[in-house]
Coordinates of N, CA and C in Angstrom, one line a residue:
Chain A
N1 N 15.3 14.9 1.8 CA 13.8 14.7 1.7 C 13.3 13.5 2.4
A2 N 12.7 13.6 3.7 CA 12.4 12.5 4.5 C 11.0 11.8 4.0
G3 N 10.2 12.5 3.3 CA 8.8 11.9 3.1 C 7.9 11.5 4.1
V4 N 7.8 10.4 4.4 CA 6.8 10.0 5.4 C 7.7 9.2 6.6
T5 N 7.7 9.6 7.7 CA 8.5 9.2 8.9 C 7.7 8.6 9.9
Q6 N 7.9 7.3 10.2 CA 7.2 6.7 11.4 C 8.1 6.3 12.5
T7 N 7.6 6.5 13.8 CA 8.3 6.1 14.8 C 7.2 5.3 15.9
P8 N 7.9 4.4 16.4 CA 9.1 3.6 16.4 C 9.1 2.8 15.3
K9 N 10.4 2.3 15.0 CA 10.5 1.2 13.9 C 10.1 -0.2 14.4
F10 N 10.4 -0.5 15.6 CA 10.2 -1.8 16.3 C 9.5 -1.6 17.7
Q11 N 8.6 -2.5 18.1 CA 8.1 -2.3 19.4 C 7.5 -3.7 19.8
V12 N 7.8 -4.0 21.1 CA 7.2 -5.3 21.7 C 6.4 -4.7 22.8
L13 N 5.1 -5.2 22.9 CA 4.2 -4.9 24.0 C 3.6 -6.0 24.7
K14 N 3.3 -5.9 25.9 CA 2.5 -7.1 26.5 C 1.0 -6.9 26.4
T15 N 0.2 -7.9 26.4 CA -1.3 -7.7 26.1 C -1.8 -6.8 27.1
G16 N -2.6 -5.8 26.8 CA -3.2 -4.9 27.5 C -2.6 -3.8 27.7
Q17 N -1.3 -3.5 27.2 CA -0.6 -2.2 27.3 C -1.1 -1.4 26.1
S18 N -1.0 -0.1 26.2 CA -1.3 1.0 25.3 C -0.1 1.5 24.7
M19 N -0.2 2.0 23.4 CA 0.8 2.7 22.8 C 0.4 3.6 21.5
T20 N 1.2 4.6 21.3 CA 0.8 5.4 20.1 C 2.0 5.3 19.0
L21 N 1.5 5.0 17.8 CA 2.5 5.0 16.6 C 2.5 6.5 16.0
Q22 N 3.6 6.9 15.9 CA 3.5 8.3 15.2 C 4.1 8.3 13.7
C23 N 3.3 9.3 13.0 CA 3.6 9.4 11.6 C 3.7 10.9 11.4
A24 N 4.6 11.2 10.5 CA 4.7 12.6 9.9 C 5.2 12.6 8.6
Q25 N 4.6 13.6 7.8 CA 5.0 13.8 6.4 C 5.3 15.2 6.1
D26 N 6.4 15.2 5.3 CA 6.8 16.7 5.0 C 6.7 17.2 3.5
M27 N 5.7 16.6 2.9 CA 5.3 16.7 1.4 C 4.0 17.6 1.2
N28 N 3.5 18.3 2.3 CA 2.4 19.0 2.4 C 1.2 18.5 1.8
H29 N 1.3 17.1 1.9 CA -0.1 16.2 1.6 C -1.2 16.5 2.5
N30 N -2.3 16.4 1.9 CA -3.8 16.7 2.6 C -4.2 15.4 3.3
S31 N -3.9 14.3 2.7 CA -4.7 12.9 3.2 C -3.4 12.0 3.7
M32 N -3.8 11.4 4.8 CA -2.9 10.5 5.4 C -3.9 9.2 5.8
Y33 N -3.1 8.2 6.0 CA -3.6 6.8 6.0 C -2.7 5.9 7.1
W34 N -3.6 4.9 7.7 CA -2.9 3.9 8.5 C -3.3 2.5 7.9
Y35 N -2.4 1.7 7.5 CA -2.5 0.2 7.2 C -1.8 -0.7 8.1
R36 N -2.3 -2.0 8.0 CA -1.7 -3.0 8.7 C -1.4 -4.0 7.6
Q37 N -0.3 -4.7 7.6 CA 0.1 -5.8 6.7 C 0.4 -7.0 7.4
D38 N -0.3 -8.1 7.2 CA -0.2 -9.4 7.7 C 0.0 -10.4 6.6
P39 N 0.9 -11.4 6.9 CA 1.2 -12.4 5.6 C -0.3 -12.9 5.3
G40 N -0.2 -13.0 4.0 CA -1.2 -13.6 3.3 C -2.6 -12.7 3.1
M41 N -2.6 -11.6 3.9 CA -3.7 -10.7 3.9 C -3.6 -9.4 3.2
G42 N -2.4 -9.2 2.7 CA -2.1 -7.9 2.0 C -2.3 -6.7 2.9
L43 N -2.3 -5.4 2.3 CA -2.4 -4.2 3.2 C -4.0 -4.0 3.5
R44 N -4.4 -3.7 4.7 CA -5.6 -3.4 5.0 C -5.8 -2.1 5.7
L45 N -6.7 -1.1 5.3 CA -6.7 0.1 5.9 C -7.5 0.2 7.2
I46 N -6.8 0.9 8.1 CA -7.3 0.8 9.5 C -8.1 2.2 9.6
Y47 N -7.6 3.3 9.5 CA -8.3 4.6 9.4 C -7.5 5.5 8.5
Y48 N -8.3 6.4 7.9 CA -7.7 7.5 7.1 C -8.3 9.0 7.6
S49 N -7.5 10.0 7.0 CA -7.8 11.2 7.3 C -7.8 11.9 5.9
A50 N -8.9 12.2 5.4 CA -8.9 12.9 3.9 C -8.3 14.2 3.9
S51 N -8.5 14.9 5.0 CA -8.1 16.2 5.1 C -7.9 16.6 6.6
E52 N -7.0 17.6 6.9 CA -6.9 18.1 8.3 C -8.2 18.4 8.9
G53 N -8.3 17.6 10.1 CA -9.5 17.9 10.8 C -10.6 16.8 10.8
T54 N -10.3 15.8 9.8 CA -11.3 14.8 9.5 C -10.8 13.4 9.7
T55 N -11.4 12.5 10.1 CA -10.8 11.0 10.2 C -11.9 10.2 9.9
D56 N -11.7 9.0 9.3 CA -12.8 8.1 9.2 C -12.3 6.6 9.2
K57 N -13.2 5.7 9.6 CA -12.8 4.3 9.7 C -12.6 3.8 8.3
G58 N -11.6 2.8 8.3 CA -11.3 2.0 7.1 C -11.8 0.6 7.2
E59 N -11.1 -0.4 6.7 CA -11.6 -1.7 6.8 C -11.8 -2.4 8.1
V60 N -10.6 -2.1 8.8 CA -10.3 -2.9 10.0 C -10.1 -1.9 11.3
P61 N -11.0 -1.1 11.7 CA -10.7 0.0 12.7 C -10.7 -0.6 14.0
N62 N -11.4 -1.8 14.4 CA -11.6 -2.2 15.8 C -10.4 -2.2 16.6
G63 N -10.3 -1.7 17.7 CA -9.1 -1.7 18.5 C -8.1 -0.6 18.5
Y64 N -8.6 0.3 17.6 CA -7.7 1.4 17.2 C -8.3 2.7 17.2
N65 N -7.6 3.7 17.6 CA -7.9 5.3 17.5 C -7.0 6.0 16.7
V66 N -7.4 7.1 16.1 CA -6.4 7.9 15.4 C -6.6 9.4 15.8
S67 N -5.6 10.3 15.6 CA -5.6 11.7 15.7 C -4.8 12.3 14.6
R68 N -5.4 13.2 14.0 CA -4.8 14.0 12.9 C -4.4 15.4 13.7
L69 N -3.3 15.2 14.3 CA -2.8 16.4 15.0 C -2.9 17.7 14.4
N70 N -2.2 17.8 13.2 CA -2.1 18.9 12.3 C -2.1 18.5 10.9
K71 N -1.6 19.2 10.0 CA -1.4 18.6 8.4 C -0.4 17.7 8.3
R72 N 0.6 17.8 9.1 CA 1.9 16.9 9.1 C 1.5 15.5 9.8
E73 N 0.7 15.6 10.8 CA 1.1 14.3 11.8 C -0.3 13.6 11.9
F74 N -0.2 12.3 11.8 CA -1.4 11.5 12.1 C -0.8 10.3 12.9
S75 N -1.5 10.1 13.9 CA -1.1 9.2 15.1 C -2.1 7.9 15.1
L76 N -1.6 6.8 15.5 CA -2.4 5.6 15.5 C -2.3 5.1 17.1
R77 N -3.3 4.9 17.9 CA -3.2 4.5 19.2 C -3.9 3.1 19.4
L78 N -3.2 2.2 20.0 CA -3.7 1.0 20.5 C -4.1 1.2 22.2
E79 N -5.3 1.1 22.3 CA -5.6 1.5 23.8 C -5.3 0.2 24.7
S80 N -5.7 -0.9 24.2 CA -5.4 -2.2 24.9 C -4.9 -3.3 24.1
A81 N -3.6 -3.3 23.9 CA -3.0 -4.3 22.8 C -3.5 -5.5 23.1
A82 N -3.8 -6.3 21.9 CA -4.1 -7.9 21.8 C -3.1 -8.4 20.9
P83 N -2.7 -9.7 21.1 CA -1.9 -10.5 20.3 C -2.4 -10.4 18.8
S84 N -3.7 -10.2 18.5 CA -4.2 -10.2 17.1 C -3.6 -9.1 16.4
Q85 N -3.1 -8.0 17.2 CA -2.8 -6.7 16.5 C -1.1 -6.8 16.3
T86 N -0.6 -8.0 16.5 CA 0.9 -8.1 16.0 C 0.8 -8.0 14.5
S87 N 1.6 -7.0 14.0 CA 1.5 -6.8 12.5 C 2.6 -5.8 12.2
V88 N 2.8 -5.6 10.9 CA 3.5 -4.3 10.3 C 2.6 -3.2 9.9
Y89 N 2.7 -2.1 10.8 CA 1.9 -1.0 10.4 C 2.7 0.0 9.5
F90 N 1.8 0.5 8.5 CA 2.4 1.5 7.6 C 1.5 2.7 7.6
C91 N 2.2 3.8 7.6 CA 1.4 5.0 7.4 C 1.7 5.6 5.9
A92 N 0.7 6.1 5.5 CA 0.9 6.8 4.0 C 0.3 8.0 3.9
S93 N 0.7 8.8 2.9 CA 0.0 10.0 2.6 C -0.2 10.3 1.0
S94 N -1.2 11.1 0.7 CA -1.3 11.5 -0.7 C -1.7 12.9 -0.8
E95 N -1.6 13.5 -1.9 CA -1.6 15.1 -1.9 C -3.3 15.3 -1.6
W96 N -4.1 14.5 -2.2 CA -5.5 14.7 -2.0 C -6.2 13.2 -1.8
Y97 N -7.3 13.2 -1.2 CA -8.0 12.1 -1.1 C -8.8 11.8 -2.5
S98 N -8.0 11.3 -3.5 CA -8.6 11.2 -4.6 C -7.9 10.1 -5.6
N99 N -7.7 10.2 -6.7 CA -7.3 9.1 -7.6 C -5.7 9.3 -7.7
Q100 N -5.1 9.5 -6.5 CA -3.7 9.8 -6.5 C -2.8 8.7 -5.8
P101 N -1.7 8.4 -6.1 CA -0.8 7.4 -5.5 C -0.7 7.7 -4.0
Q102 N -0.4 6.9 -3.2 CA 0.2 7.1 -1.8 C 1.6 7.0 -1.6
H103 N 2.0 7.5 -0.7 CA 3.6 7.3 -0.4 C 3.6 6.8 0.9
F104 N 4.5 5.8 1.3 CA 4.5 5.1 2.5 C 5.7 5.5 3.3
G105 N 5.5 5.4 4.6 CA 6.6 5.3 5.5 C 7.1 3.9 5.5
D106 N 8.4 3.8 6.2 CA 8.9 2.4 6.2 C 8.5 1.4 7.2
G107 N 7.5 1.8 8.0 CA 6.7 0.8 8.6 C 7.1 0.8 10.1
T108 N 6.2 0.2 10.8 CA 6.6 -0.1 12.3 C 6.2 -1.6 12.6
R109 N 7.2 -2.3 13.0 CA 6.9 -3.8 13.4 C 6.6 -3.8 14.9
L110 N 5.2 -4.4 15.0 CA 4.7 -4.4 16.3 C 4.3 -5.9 16.9
S111 N 5.0 -6.2 17.9 CA 4.8 -7.7 18.4 C 4.0 -7.5 19.7
I112 N 3.1 -8.2 19.9 CA 2.3 -8.2 21.3 C 2.3 -9.6 21.8
L113 N 2.7 -9.7 23.1 CA 2.8 -11.0 23.7 C 1.9 -11.2 24.5
Chain B
R1 N -16.5 -11.7 -7.8 CA -15.2 -11.3 -8.1 C -14.6 -10.5 -6.9
K2 N -13.2 -10.8 -6.6 CA -12.5 -10.0 -5.6 C -12.4 -8.6 -6.1
E3 N -12.3 -7.5 -5.0 CA -12.0 -6.1 -5.6 C -10.9 -6.0 -6.5
V4 N -9.7 -6.6 -6.0 CA -8.5 -6.7 -6.7 C -8.0 -8.0 -6.6
E5 N -7.6 -8.9 -7.8 CA -7.2 -9.9 -7.6 C -5.9 -10.3 -8.4
Q6 N -4.9 -10.9 -7.8 CA -3.6 -11.2 -8.6 C -3.1 -12.6 -8.2
D7 N -2.5 -13.1 -9.2 CA -1.9 -14.5 -9.0 C -0.7 -14.3 -7.9
P8 N -0.6 -14.9 -6.9 CA 0.3 -14.8 -5.7 C 1.9 -15.3 -6.2
G9 N 1.9 -15.9 -7.2 CA 3.2 -16.6 -7.6 C 3.5 -17.5 -6.6
P10 N 4.9 -17.8 -6.5 CA 5.8 -17.0 -6.9 C 6.2 -17.2 -8.5
F11 N 6.7 -16.2 -9.1 CA 7.3 -16.5 -10.5 C 8.7 -16.6 -10.4
N12 N 9.3 -17.7 -10.9 CA 10.9 -17.8 -10.7 C 11.3 -17.7 -12.1
V13 N 12.1 -16.8 -12.3 CA 12.6 -16.6 -13.8 C 14.0 -16.3 -13.8
P14 N 14.8 -16.7 -15.1 CA 16.2 -16.4 -15.0 C 16.6 -14.9 -15.4
E15 N 17.6 -14.5 -15.1 CA 18.0 -13.3 -15.5 C 17.8 -13.0 -17.0
G16 N 17.3 -11.9 -17.5 CA 17.0 -11.6 -18.9 C 15.6 -12.1 -19.3
A17 N 14.9 -12.7 -18.6 CA 13.6 -13.3 -19.2 C 12.6 -12.0 -19.1
T18 N 11.5 -12.3 -19.8 CA 10.4 -11.3 -19.9 C 9.4 -12.1 -19.1
V19 N 8.8 -11.2 -18.1 CA 7.8 -11.8 -17.3 C 6.5 -10.7 -17.3
A20 N 5.3 -11.4 -17.1 CA 4.1 -10.6 -17.2 C 3.2 -10.9 -16.1
F21 N 2.7 -10.0 -15.4 CA 1.8 -10.2 -14.3 C 0.3 -9.5 -14.8
N22 N -0.7 -10.2 -14.4 CA -1.9 -9.6 -14.6 C -2.6 -9.5 -13.4
C23 N -3.7 -8.6 -13.5 CA -4.5 -8.3 -12.2 C -5.9 -8.0 -12.8
T24 N -6.9 -8.4 -12.2 CA -8.3 -8.0 -12.5 C -9.0 -7.3 -11.3
Y25 N -9.8 -6.5 -11.6 CA -10.5 -5.6 -10.6 C -12.1 -5.6 -10.8
S26 N -12.8 -5.5 -9.9 CA -14.3 -5.6 -10.0 C -15.1 -4.4 -10.2
N27 N -14.5 -3.4 -9.8 CA -15.5 -2.0 -9.9 C -15.2 -1.3 -11.2
S28 N -16.2 -1.3 -12.1 CA -16.1 -0.9 -13.4 C -15.9 0.8 -13.5
A29 N -16.2 1.2 -12.4 CA -16.2 2.7 -12.1 C -14.9 3.3 -11.7
S30 N -13.8 2.3 -11.4 CA -12.5 2.6 -10.9 C -11.9 3.5 -12.1
Q31 N -11.0 4.6 -11.7 CA -10.4 5.5 -12.7 C -9.0 5.6 -12.5
S32 N -8.4 5.0 -11.4 CA -6.9 5.2 -11.4 C -6.4 3.8 -11.1
F33 N -5.2 3.6 -11.6 CA -4.5 2.3 -11.5 C -3.0 2.4 -11.4
F34 N -2.5 1.6 -10.5 CA -1.0 1.9 -10.3 C -0.5 0.4 -10.1
W35 N 1.0 0.3 -10.3 CA 1.8 -0.8 -9.8 C 2.6 -0.3 -8.8
Y36 N 2.7 -1.1 -7.6 CA 3.6 -0.8 -6.7 C 4.7 -2.0 -6.5
R37 N 5.7 -1.7 -6.1 CA 6.8 -2.8 -5.8 C 6.9 -2.7 -4.3
Q38 N 7.2 -4.0 -3.7 CA 7.5 -4.0 -2.3 C 8.5 -5.0 -2.1
D39 N 9.8 -4.5 -1.6 CA 10.8 -5.6 -1.4 C 10.5 -6.1 0.1
C40 N 11.2 -7.2 0.3 CA 11.1 -7.9 1.4 C 11.3 -7.1 2.6
R41 N 10.3 -7.1 3.5 CA 10.6 -6.3 4.8 C 10.7 -4.8 4.7
K42 N 10.1 -4.2 3.5 CA 10.2 -2.7 3.2 C 8.9 -2.4 2.9
E43 N 8.7 -1.0 2.8 CA 7.4 -0.3 2.5 C 7.2 -0.4 0.9
P44 N 5.9 -0.3 0.8 CA 5.5 -0.4 -0.8 C 6.0 0.8 -1.5
K45 N 6.4 0.6 -2.7 CA 6.8 2.0 -3.4 C 6.1 2.1 -4.7
L46 N 5.8 3.1 -5.1 CA 5.1 3.2 -6.5 C 6.1 3.0 -7.5
L47 N 5.7 2.0 -8.4 CA 6.6 1.7 -9.6 C 6.1 2.7 -10.8
M48 N 4.9 2.6 -11.1 CA 4.2 3.3 -12.2 C 2.8 3.4 -12.1
S49 N 2.2 4.5 -12.5 CA 0.9 4.6 -12.8 C 0.4 3.9 -14.1
V50 N -0.7 3.5 -14.3 CA -1.2 2.9 -15.6 C -2.3 3.8 -16.3
Y51 N -2.0 4.2 -17.5 CA -2.8 5.0 -18.3 C -3.7 4.2 -19.3
S52 N -4.7 4.8 -19.7 CA -5.5 4.2 -20.6 C -4.9 3.7 -21.7
S53 N -4.1 4.5 -22.2 CA -3.4 4.2 -23.6 C -2.2 3.3 -23.4
G54 N -1.9 2.9 -22.1 CA -0.7 2.1 -22.0 C 0.5 3.0 -21.8
N55 N 1.4 2.6 -21.0 CA 2.6 3.4 -20.8 C 3.8 2.5 -20.5
E56 N 5.0 3.1 -20.7 CA 6.2 2.4 -20.7 C 7.3 3.1 -19.8
D57 N 8.0 2.5 -19.1 CA 9.1 3.1 -18.3 C 10.3 2.4 -18.4
G58 N 11.1 2.7 -19.2 CA 12.3 1.7 -19.5 C 11.9 0.2 -19.7
R59 N 12.3 -0.6 -18.8 CA 12.0 -2.1 -19.1 C 10.6 -2.4 -18.7
F60 N 9.9 -1.6 -18.2 CA 8.5 -1.9 -17.6 C 7.3 -1.1 -18.5
T61 N 6.4 -2.1 -18.7 CA 5.3 -1.7 -19.7 C 3.9 -2.0 -18.9
A62 N 3.2 -0.9 -18.7 CA 1.7 -1.2 -18.1 C 0.8 -0.9 -19.0
Q63 N -0.3 -1.8 -19.0 CA -1.4 -1.7 -19.9 C -2.8 -1.8 -19.2
L64 N -3.8 -1.3 -19.7 CA -5.2 -1.3 -19.0 C -6.1 -1.8 -20.0
N65 N -6.9 -2.6 -19.7 CA -8.0 -3.1 -20.6 C -9.2 -2.9 -19.7
R66 N -10.0 -1.8 -20.1 CA -11.2 -1.5 -19.2 C -12.4 -2.3 -19.5
A67 N -12.4 -2.8 -20.8 CA -13.5 -3.8 -21.0 C -13.5 -5.0 -20.3
S68 N -12.3 -5.6 -20.2 CA -12.1 -6.7 -19.4 C -11.8 -6.6 -17.9
Q69 N -11.5 -5.3 -17.6 CA -11.2 -5.0 -16.2 C -10.0 -5.7 -15.8
Y70 N -8.8 -5.5 -16.5 CA -7.7 -6.1 -16.1 C -6.5 -5.2 -16.5
I71 N -5.4 -5.3 -15.6 CA -4.2 -4.4 -15.8 C -3.1 -5.4 -15.8
S72 N -2.2 -5.1 -16.6 CA -1.0 -6.0 -16.8 C 0.4 -5.1 -16.5
L73 N 1.4 -5.9 -16.0 CA 2.6 -5.3 -16.1 C 3.6 -6.3 -16.7
L74 N 4.4 -5.8 -17.6 CA 5.3 -6.5 -18.3 C 6.9 -5.9 -17.9
I75 N 7.6 -6.9 -17.6 CA 9.0 -6.6 -17.2 C 9.9 -7.3 -18.4
R76 N 10.7 -6.6 -19.0 CA 11.8 -7.2 -20.1 C 13.0 -7.2 -19.4
D77 N 13.9 -8.1 -20.0 CA 15.2 -8.2 -19.6 C 15.4 -8.2 -18.1
S78 N 14.7 -9.0 -17.4 CA 14.6 -9.1 -15.9 C 16.0 -9.1 -15.3
K79 N 16.1 -8.3 -14.1 CA 17.6 -8.1 -13.5 C 17.3 -8.8 -12.1
L80 N 18.4 -9.2 -11.4 CA 18.3 -9.7 -10.0 C 17.5 -8.8 -9.1
S81 N 17.7 -7.6 -9.5 CA 17.1 -6.4 -8.5 C 15.8 -6.2 -8.7
D82 N 15.2 -6.8 -9.7 CA 13.7 -6.8 -9.9 C 12.9 -7.7 -8.9
S83 N 13.7 -8.6 -8.4 CA 13.0 -9.6 -7.3 C 12.4 -8.9 -6.2
A84 N 11.1 -8.9 -6.1 CA 10.2 -8.2 -5.1 C 8.8 -8.8 -5.2
T85 N 7.9 -8.2 -4.5 CA 6.5 -8.5 -4.7 C 5.9 -7.3 -5.3
Y86 N 5.1 -7.5 -6.4 CA 4.6 -6.3 -7.3 C 2.9 -6.3 -6.8
L87 N 2.5 -5.2 -6.5 CA 1.1 -5.0 -6.0 C 0.6 -4.1 -6.9
C88 N -0.7 -4.8 -7.4 CA -1.7 -4.1 -8.3 C -2.6 -3.3 -7.4
V89 N -2.9 -2.0 -7.8 CA -3.5 -1.0 -7.0 C -4.6 -0.3 -7.8
V90 N -5.8 -0.3 -7.2 CA -6.9 0.3 -8.1 C -7.7 1.3 -7.0
N91 N -8.2 2.4 -7.5 CA -9.0 3.3 -6.8 C -10.3 2.8 -6.6
R92 N -11.0 2.9 -5.3 CA -12.3 2.5 -4.9 C -13.1 3.7 -5.3
N93 N -13.8 3.8 -6.3 CA -14.5 5.1 -6.7 C -15.6 5.1 -5.8
G94 N -15.8 6.3 -5.2 CA -16.9 6.4 -4.3 C -16.6 5.7 -3.1
G95 N -17.6 5.5 -2.3 CA -17.4 4.6 -1.0 C -16.9 5.3 0.0
S96 N -16.7 4.7 1.2 CA -16.2 5.5 2.4 C -15.0 4.7 3.1
Q97 N -14.5 3.7 2.5 CA -13.3 3.0 3.2 C -12.0 3.2 2.5
G98 N -11.8 4.4 2.3 CA -10.5 4.8 1.7 C -10.6 4.8 0.3
N99 N -9.6 5.2 -0.4 CA -9.7 5.5 -1.9 C -8.8 4.5 -2.7
L100 N -7.8 3.6 -2.0 CA -7.3 2.8 -2.9 C -7.2 1.3 -2.3
I101 N -7.4 0.4 -3.4 CA -7.5 -0.9 -2.9 C -6.2 -1.6 -3.5
F102 N -5.4 -2.4 -2.5 CA -4.3 -3.0 -3.0 C -4.3 -4.5 -3.0
G103 N -4.1 -5.2 -4.1 CA -4.0 -6.6 -4.3 C -3.0 -7.1 -3.2
K104 N -3.0 -8.4 -3.2 CA -2.1 -9.0 -2.2 C -0.7 -9.2 -2.9
G105 N -0.6 -9.0 -4.0 CA 0.8 -9.1 -4.7 C 1.1 -10.2 -5.3
T106 N 2.2 -10.2 -6.3 CA 2.7 -11.4 -7.0 C 4.2 -11.3 -6.8
K107 N 4.7 -12.3 -6.2 CA 6.0 -12.4 -5.6 C 6.9 -12.8 -7.1
L108 N 8.0 -12.1 -7.3 CA 8.9 -12.5 -8.5 C 10.3 -12.7 -7.9
S109 N 10.9 -13.7 -8.4 CA 12.2 -14.2 -7.9 C 13.0 -14.2 -9.2
V110 N 14.1 -13.4 -9.4 CA 14.8 -13.5 -10.5 C 16.2 -14.1 -10.2
K111 N 16.4 -15.3 -10.9 CA 17.6 -16.1 -10.6 C 18.8 -15.9 -11.6
P112 N 20.0 -15.9 -11.1 CA 21.3 -15.8 -11.9 C 21.1 -16.8 -13.0

């Protein structure tokens, strides 16, 4: 039972490069989320998808785009990476976009030089 | 008041101690409450939900005080393996910026 799977686990980019973080869940959940976690800042929501076919901005969406490819997959794209985007990125899912707990992938550590 | 506020700690306790964490939240309309645990360099994992009547899971007890808008987590007979950061999580009822608000966490270190 994989749960939420993120790829890659680690990545180093140069400023200005682009990349896509992949996330897939096998729990048949309807809602998916992307967070970033920085020291002293806690988890901050970047984008979320309440259901297949919808995406919405979270607290810190600037510099990112997302695609809900199907019910299982939700990707996060950095079009032109900046050092300020160095962070740990977590994908999460929940059965519905409501009062339910979220289940997290094990994260992507991204460094931008 | 911040949306979700926790004492950052660290709480340094000996094995076998009882330790309590508190968390306050600002939105009186919030309906769901959780405690997550996050080990160093790992993902957050759901520890337990918090119910209005209070609930217990082994050595862990969670309580909710709606009138004062705070949540607590009590850990009895602390183990070395309890060392982690504990995140208080509250749902953002309504609004458009996602449904859960995560506190910044309280770090617990259990020493032999």
